[in-house]
PDB file of C-alpha atoms in Angstrom:
ATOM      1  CA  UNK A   1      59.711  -2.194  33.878  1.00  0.00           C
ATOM      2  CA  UNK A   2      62.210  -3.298  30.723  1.00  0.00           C
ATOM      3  CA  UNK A   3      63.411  -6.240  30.437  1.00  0.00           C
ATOM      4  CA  UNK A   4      67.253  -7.387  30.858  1.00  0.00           C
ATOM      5  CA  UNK A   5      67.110  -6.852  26.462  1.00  0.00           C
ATOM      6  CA  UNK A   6      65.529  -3.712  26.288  1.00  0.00           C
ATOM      7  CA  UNK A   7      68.026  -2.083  29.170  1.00  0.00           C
ATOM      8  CA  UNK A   8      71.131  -3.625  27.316  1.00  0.00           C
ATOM      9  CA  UNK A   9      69.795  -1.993  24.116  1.00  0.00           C
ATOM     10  CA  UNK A  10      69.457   1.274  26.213  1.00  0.00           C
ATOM     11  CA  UNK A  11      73.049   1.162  27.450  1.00  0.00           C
ATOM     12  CA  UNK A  12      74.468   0.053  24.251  1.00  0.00           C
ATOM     13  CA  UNK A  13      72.944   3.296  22.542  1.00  0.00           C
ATOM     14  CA  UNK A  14      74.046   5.285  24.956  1.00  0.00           C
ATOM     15  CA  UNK A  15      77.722   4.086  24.441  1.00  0.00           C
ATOM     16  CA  UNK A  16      77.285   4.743  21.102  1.00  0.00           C
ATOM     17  CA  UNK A  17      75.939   8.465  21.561  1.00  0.00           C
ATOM     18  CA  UNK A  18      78.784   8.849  23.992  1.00  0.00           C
ATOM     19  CA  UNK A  19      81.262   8.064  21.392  1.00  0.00           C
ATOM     20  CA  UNK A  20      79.827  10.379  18.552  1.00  0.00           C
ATOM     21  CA  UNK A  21      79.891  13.390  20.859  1.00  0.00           C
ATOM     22  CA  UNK A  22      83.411  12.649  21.239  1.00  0.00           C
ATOM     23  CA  UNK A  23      84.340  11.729  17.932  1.00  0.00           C
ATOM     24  CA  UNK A  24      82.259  14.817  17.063  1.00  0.00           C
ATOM     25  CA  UNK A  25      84.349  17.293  19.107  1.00  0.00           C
ATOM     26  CA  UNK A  26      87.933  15.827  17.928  1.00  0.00           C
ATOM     27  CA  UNK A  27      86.839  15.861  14.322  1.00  0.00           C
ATOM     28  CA  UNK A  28      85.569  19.737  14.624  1.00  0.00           C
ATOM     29  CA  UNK A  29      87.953  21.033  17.401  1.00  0.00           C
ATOM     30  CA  UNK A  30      89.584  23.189  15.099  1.00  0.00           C
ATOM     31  CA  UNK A  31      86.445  24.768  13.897  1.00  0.00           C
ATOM     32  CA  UNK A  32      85.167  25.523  17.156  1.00  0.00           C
ATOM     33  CA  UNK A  33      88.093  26.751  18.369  1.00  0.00           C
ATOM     34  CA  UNK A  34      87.980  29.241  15.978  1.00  0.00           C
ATOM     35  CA  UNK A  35      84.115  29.827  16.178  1.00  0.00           C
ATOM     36  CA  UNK A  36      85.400  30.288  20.385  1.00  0.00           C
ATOM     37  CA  UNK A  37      87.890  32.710  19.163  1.00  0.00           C
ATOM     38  CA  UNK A  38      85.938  34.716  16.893  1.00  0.00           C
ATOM     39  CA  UNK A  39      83.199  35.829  19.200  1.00  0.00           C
ATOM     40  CA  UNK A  40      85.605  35.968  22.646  1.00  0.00           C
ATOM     41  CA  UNK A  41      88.989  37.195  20.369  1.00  0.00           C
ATOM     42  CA  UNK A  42      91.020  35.804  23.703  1.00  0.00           C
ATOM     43  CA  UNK A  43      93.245  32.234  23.200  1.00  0.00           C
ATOM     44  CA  UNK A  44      92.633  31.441  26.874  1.00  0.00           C
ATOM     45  CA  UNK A  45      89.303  32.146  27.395  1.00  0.00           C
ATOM     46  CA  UNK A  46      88.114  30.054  23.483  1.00  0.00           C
ATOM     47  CA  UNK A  47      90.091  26.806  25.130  1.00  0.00           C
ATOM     48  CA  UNK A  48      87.950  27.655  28.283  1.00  0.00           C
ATOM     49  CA  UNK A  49      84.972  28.079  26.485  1.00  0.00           C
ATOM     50  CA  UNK A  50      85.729  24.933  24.258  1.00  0.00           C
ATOM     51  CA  UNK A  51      86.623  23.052  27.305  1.00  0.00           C
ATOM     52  CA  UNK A  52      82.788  24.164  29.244  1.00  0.00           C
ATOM     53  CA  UNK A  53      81.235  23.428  25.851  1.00  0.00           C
ATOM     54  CA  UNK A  54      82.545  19.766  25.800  1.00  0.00           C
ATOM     55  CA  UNK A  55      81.159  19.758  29.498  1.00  0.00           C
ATOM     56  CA  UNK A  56      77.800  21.045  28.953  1.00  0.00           C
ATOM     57  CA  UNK A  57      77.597  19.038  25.793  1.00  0.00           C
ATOM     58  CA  UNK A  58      78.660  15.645  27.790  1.00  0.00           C
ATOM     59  CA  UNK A  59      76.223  16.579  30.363  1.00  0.00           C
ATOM     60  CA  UNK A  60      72.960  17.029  28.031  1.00  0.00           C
ATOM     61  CA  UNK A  61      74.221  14.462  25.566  1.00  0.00           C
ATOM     62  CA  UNK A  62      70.791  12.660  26.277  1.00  0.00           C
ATOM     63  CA  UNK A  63      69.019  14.985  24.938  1.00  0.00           C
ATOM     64  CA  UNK A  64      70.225  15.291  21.118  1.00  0.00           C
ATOM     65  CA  UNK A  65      67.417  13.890  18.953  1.00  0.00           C
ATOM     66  CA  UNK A  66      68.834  13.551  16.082  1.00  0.00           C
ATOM     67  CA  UNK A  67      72.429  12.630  15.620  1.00  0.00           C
ATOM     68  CA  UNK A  68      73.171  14.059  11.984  1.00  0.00           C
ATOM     69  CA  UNK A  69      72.917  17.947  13.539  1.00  0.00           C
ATOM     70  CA  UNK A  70      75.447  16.819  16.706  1.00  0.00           C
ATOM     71  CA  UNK A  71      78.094  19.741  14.937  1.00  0.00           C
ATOM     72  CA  UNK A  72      75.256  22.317  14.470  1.00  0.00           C
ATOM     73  CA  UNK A  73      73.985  21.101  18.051  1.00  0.00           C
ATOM     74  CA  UNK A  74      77.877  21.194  19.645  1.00  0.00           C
ATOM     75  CA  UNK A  75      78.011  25.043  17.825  1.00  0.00           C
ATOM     76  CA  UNK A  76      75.186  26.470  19.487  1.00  0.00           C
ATOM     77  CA  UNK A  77      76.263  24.958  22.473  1.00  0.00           C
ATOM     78  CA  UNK A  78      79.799  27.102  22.046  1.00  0.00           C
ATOM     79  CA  UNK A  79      77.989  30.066  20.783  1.00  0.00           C
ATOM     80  CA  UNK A  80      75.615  30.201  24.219  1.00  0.00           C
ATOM     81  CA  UNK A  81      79.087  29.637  26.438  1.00  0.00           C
ATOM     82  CA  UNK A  82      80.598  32.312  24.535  1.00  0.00           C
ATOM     83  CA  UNK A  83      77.703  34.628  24.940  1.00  0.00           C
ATOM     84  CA  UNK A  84      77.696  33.742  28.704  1.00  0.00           C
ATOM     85  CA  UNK A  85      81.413  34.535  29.058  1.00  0.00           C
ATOM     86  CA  UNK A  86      80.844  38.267  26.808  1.00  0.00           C
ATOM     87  CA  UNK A  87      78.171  38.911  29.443  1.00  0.00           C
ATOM     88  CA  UNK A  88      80.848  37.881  32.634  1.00  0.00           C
ATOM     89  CA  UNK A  89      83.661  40.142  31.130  1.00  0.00           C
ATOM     90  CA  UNK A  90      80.717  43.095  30.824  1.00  0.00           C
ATOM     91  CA  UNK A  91      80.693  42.885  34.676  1.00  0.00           C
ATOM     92  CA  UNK A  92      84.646  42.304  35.254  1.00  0.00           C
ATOM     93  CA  UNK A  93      87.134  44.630  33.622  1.00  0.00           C
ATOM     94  CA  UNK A  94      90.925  43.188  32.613  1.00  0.00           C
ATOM     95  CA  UNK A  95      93.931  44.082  34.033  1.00  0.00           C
ATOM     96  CA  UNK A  96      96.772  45.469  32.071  1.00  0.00           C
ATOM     97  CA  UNK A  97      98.602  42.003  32.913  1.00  0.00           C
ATOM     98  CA  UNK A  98      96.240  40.142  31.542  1.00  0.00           C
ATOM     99  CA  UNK A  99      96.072  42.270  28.261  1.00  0.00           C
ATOM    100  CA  UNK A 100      99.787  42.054  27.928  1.00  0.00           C
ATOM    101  CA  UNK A 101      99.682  38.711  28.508  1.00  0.00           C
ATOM    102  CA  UNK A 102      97.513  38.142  25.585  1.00  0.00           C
ATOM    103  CA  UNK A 103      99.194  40.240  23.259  1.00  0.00           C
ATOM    104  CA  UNK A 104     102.661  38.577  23.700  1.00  0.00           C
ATOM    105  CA  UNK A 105     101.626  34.761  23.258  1.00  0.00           C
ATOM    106  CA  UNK A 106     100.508  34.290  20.119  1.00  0.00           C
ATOM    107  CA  UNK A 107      98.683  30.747  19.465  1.00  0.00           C
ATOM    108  CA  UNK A 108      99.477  28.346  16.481  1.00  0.00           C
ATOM    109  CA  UNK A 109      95.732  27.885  15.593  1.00  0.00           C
ATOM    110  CA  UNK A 110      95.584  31.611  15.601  1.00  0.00           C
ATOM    111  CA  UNK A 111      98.456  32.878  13.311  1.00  0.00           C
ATOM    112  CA  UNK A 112      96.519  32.326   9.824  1.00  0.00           C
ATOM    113  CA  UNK A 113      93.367  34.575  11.471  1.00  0.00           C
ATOM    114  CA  UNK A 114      92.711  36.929   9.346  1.00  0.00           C
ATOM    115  CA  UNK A 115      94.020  40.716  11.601  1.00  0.00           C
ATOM    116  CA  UNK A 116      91.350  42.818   8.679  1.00  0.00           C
ATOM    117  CA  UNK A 117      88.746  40.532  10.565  1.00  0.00           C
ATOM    118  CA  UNK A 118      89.949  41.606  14.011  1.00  0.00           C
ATOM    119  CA  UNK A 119      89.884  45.337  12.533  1.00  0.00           C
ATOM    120  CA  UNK A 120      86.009  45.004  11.817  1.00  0.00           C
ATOM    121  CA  UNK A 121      85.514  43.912  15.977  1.00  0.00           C
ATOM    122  CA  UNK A 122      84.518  46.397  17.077  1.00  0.00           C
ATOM    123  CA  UNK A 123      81.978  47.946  14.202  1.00  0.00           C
ATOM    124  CA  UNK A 124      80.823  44.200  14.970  1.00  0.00           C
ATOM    125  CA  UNK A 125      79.905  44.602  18.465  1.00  0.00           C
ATOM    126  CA  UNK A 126      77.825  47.619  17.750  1.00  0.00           C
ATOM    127  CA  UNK A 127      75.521  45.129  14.971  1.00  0.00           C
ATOM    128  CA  UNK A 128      72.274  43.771  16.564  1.00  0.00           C
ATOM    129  CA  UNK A 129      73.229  40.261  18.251  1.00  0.00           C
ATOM    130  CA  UNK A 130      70.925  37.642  16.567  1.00  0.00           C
ATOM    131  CA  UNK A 131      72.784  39.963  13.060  1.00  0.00           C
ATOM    132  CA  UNK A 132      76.266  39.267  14.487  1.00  0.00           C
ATOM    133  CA  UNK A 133      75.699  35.439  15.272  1.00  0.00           C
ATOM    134  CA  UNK A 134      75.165  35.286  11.579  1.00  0.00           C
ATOM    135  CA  UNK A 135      77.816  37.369  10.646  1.00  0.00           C
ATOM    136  CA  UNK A 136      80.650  35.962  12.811  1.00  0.00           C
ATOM    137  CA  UNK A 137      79.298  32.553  11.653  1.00  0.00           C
ATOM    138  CA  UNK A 138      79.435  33.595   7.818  1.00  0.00           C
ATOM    139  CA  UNK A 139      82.247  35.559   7.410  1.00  0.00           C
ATOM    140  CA  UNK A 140      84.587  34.423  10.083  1.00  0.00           C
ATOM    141  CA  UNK A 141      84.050  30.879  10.522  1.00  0.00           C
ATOM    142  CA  UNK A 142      83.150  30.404   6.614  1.00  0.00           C
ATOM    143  CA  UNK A 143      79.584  28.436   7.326  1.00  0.00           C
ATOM    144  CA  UNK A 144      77.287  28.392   4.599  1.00  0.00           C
ATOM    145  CA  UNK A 145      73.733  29.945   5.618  1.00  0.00           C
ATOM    146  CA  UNK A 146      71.882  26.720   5.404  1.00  0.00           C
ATOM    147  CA  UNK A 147      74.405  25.861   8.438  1.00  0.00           C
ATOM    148  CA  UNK A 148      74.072  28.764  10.131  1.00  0.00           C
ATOM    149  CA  UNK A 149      70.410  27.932   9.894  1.00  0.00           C
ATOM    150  CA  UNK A 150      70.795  24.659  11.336  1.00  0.00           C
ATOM    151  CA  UNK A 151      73.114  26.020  14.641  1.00  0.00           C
ATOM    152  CA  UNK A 152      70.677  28.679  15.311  1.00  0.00           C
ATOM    153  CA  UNK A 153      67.557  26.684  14.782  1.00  0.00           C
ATOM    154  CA  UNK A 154      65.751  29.257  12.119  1.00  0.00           C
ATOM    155  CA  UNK A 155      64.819  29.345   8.744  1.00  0.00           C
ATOM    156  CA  UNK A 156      67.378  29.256   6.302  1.00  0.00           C
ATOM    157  CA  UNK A 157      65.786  32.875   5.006  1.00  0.00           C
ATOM    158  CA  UNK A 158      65.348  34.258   8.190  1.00  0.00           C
ATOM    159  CA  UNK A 159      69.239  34.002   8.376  1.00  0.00           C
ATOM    160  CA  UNK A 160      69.372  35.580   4.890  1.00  0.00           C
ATOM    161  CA  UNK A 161      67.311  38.503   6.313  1.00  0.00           C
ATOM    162  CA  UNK A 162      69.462  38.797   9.203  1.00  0.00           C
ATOM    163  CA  UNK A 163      72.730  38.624   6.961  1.00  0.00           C
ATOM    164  CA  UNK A 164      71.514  41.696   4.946  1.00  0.00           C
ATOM    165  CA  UNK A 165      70.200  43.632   7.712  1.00  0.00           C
ATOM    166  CA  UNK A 166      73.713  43.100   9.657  1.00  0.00           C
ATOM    167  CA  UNK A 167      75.757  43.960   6.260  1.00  0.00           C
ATOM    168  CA  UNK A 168      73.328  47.201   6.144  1.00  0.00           C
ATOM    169  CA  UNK A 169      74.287  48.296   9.622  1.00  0.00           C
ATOM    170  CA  UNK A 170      78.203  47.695   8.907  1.00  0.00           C
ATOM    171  CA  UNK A 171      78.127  49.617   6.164  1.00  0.00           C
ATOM    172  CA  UNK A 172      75.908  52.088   7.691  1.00  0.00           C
ATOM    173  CA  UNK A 173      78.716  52.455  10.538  1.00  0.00           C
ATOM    174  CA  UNK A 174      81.317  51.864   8.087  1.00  0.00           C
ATOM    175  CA  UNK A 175      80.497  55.249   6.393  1.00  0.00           C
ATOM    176  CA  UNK A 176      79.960  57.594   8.978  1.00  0.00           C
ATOM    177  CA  UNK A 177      83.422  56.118  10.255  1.00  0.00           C
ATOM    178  CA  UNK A 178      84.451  56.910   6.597  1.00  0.00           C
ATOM    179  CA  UNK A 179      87.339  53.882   7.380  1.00  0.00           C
ATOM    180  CA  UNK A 180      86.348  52.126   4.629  1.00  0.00           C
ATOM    181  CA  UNK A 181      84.590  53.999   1.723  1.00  0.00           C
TER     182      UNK A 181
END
């Protein structure tokens, strides 16, 4: 086994980990709250979603390997609660109270989004997932592509080719709509 040294040296880097994830999730709430927002368009259900990925992330904070890519890491962690919560609602349907609900309490961190976004929603749900991840990362959450790369864990021209080939099938759905021509 370790000795006394090498356990302290284990605890004190785990302190220190600890901290960062923290520090990391205070310093980028906003932005994930928004990232939340953007894929579940719901204020209750992207402070839920922020609140399980601060869990999950907590929970598997062992496991980061590198501590420069804790935002891209804490992103991906969102984007896979968010995905898990599309895929709940798919099986539940809302009531008309909870609709209402939504549509009557607007949220401070939500007043500057962008409603022309919101318009696009649902031409957006119809684009290929692993398109959309890069589209709702690029264009609604403003992350560069080498970022985007770095959340999703793929080449930075994979995401390129995924960009393009979303943008194609908006516009493709975008004309037959003839919304926006």
């Amino acid at each position: 086994m370790g000795s006394h040294a090498e356990m302290k040296k284990v605890s004190m880097g785990q302190a220190g980990l600890e901290t960062d994830v923290y520090d990391a999730i205070m310093e980028h709430r906003e932005t994930l709250l928004n990232i939340a927002y953007s894929y579940l368009r719901n204020r209750h259900d992207a402070l839920e979603a922020l609140q399980e990925m601060t869990c999950r992330a907590w929970v598997k904070r062992s496991t980061l390997k590198d501590g420069r890519a804790l935002k891209a890491w804490l992103i991906r962690i969102l984007i896979y609660v968010c995905i898990d919560e599309q895929r709940r609602r798919k099986r539940a349907v809302p009531t008309v109270d909870e609709q209402l609900e939504e549509i009557s309490q607007p949220h401070d961190a939500f007043k500057a989004f962008n409603y022309d976004k919101v318009a696009m929603g649902p031409l957006l749900e119809k684009v290929k997932p692993k398109y959309r991840h890069v589209l709702i990362l690029k264009y609604y959450n403003d992350l560069t592509l080498t970022e985007i790369a770095a959340v999703l864990g793929k080449p930075e021209g994979t995401v390129k080719t995924w960009q393009h080939k979303g943008l194609g099938q908006l516009r493709k759905w975008m004309k037959n709509r003839r919304d926006w021509e």
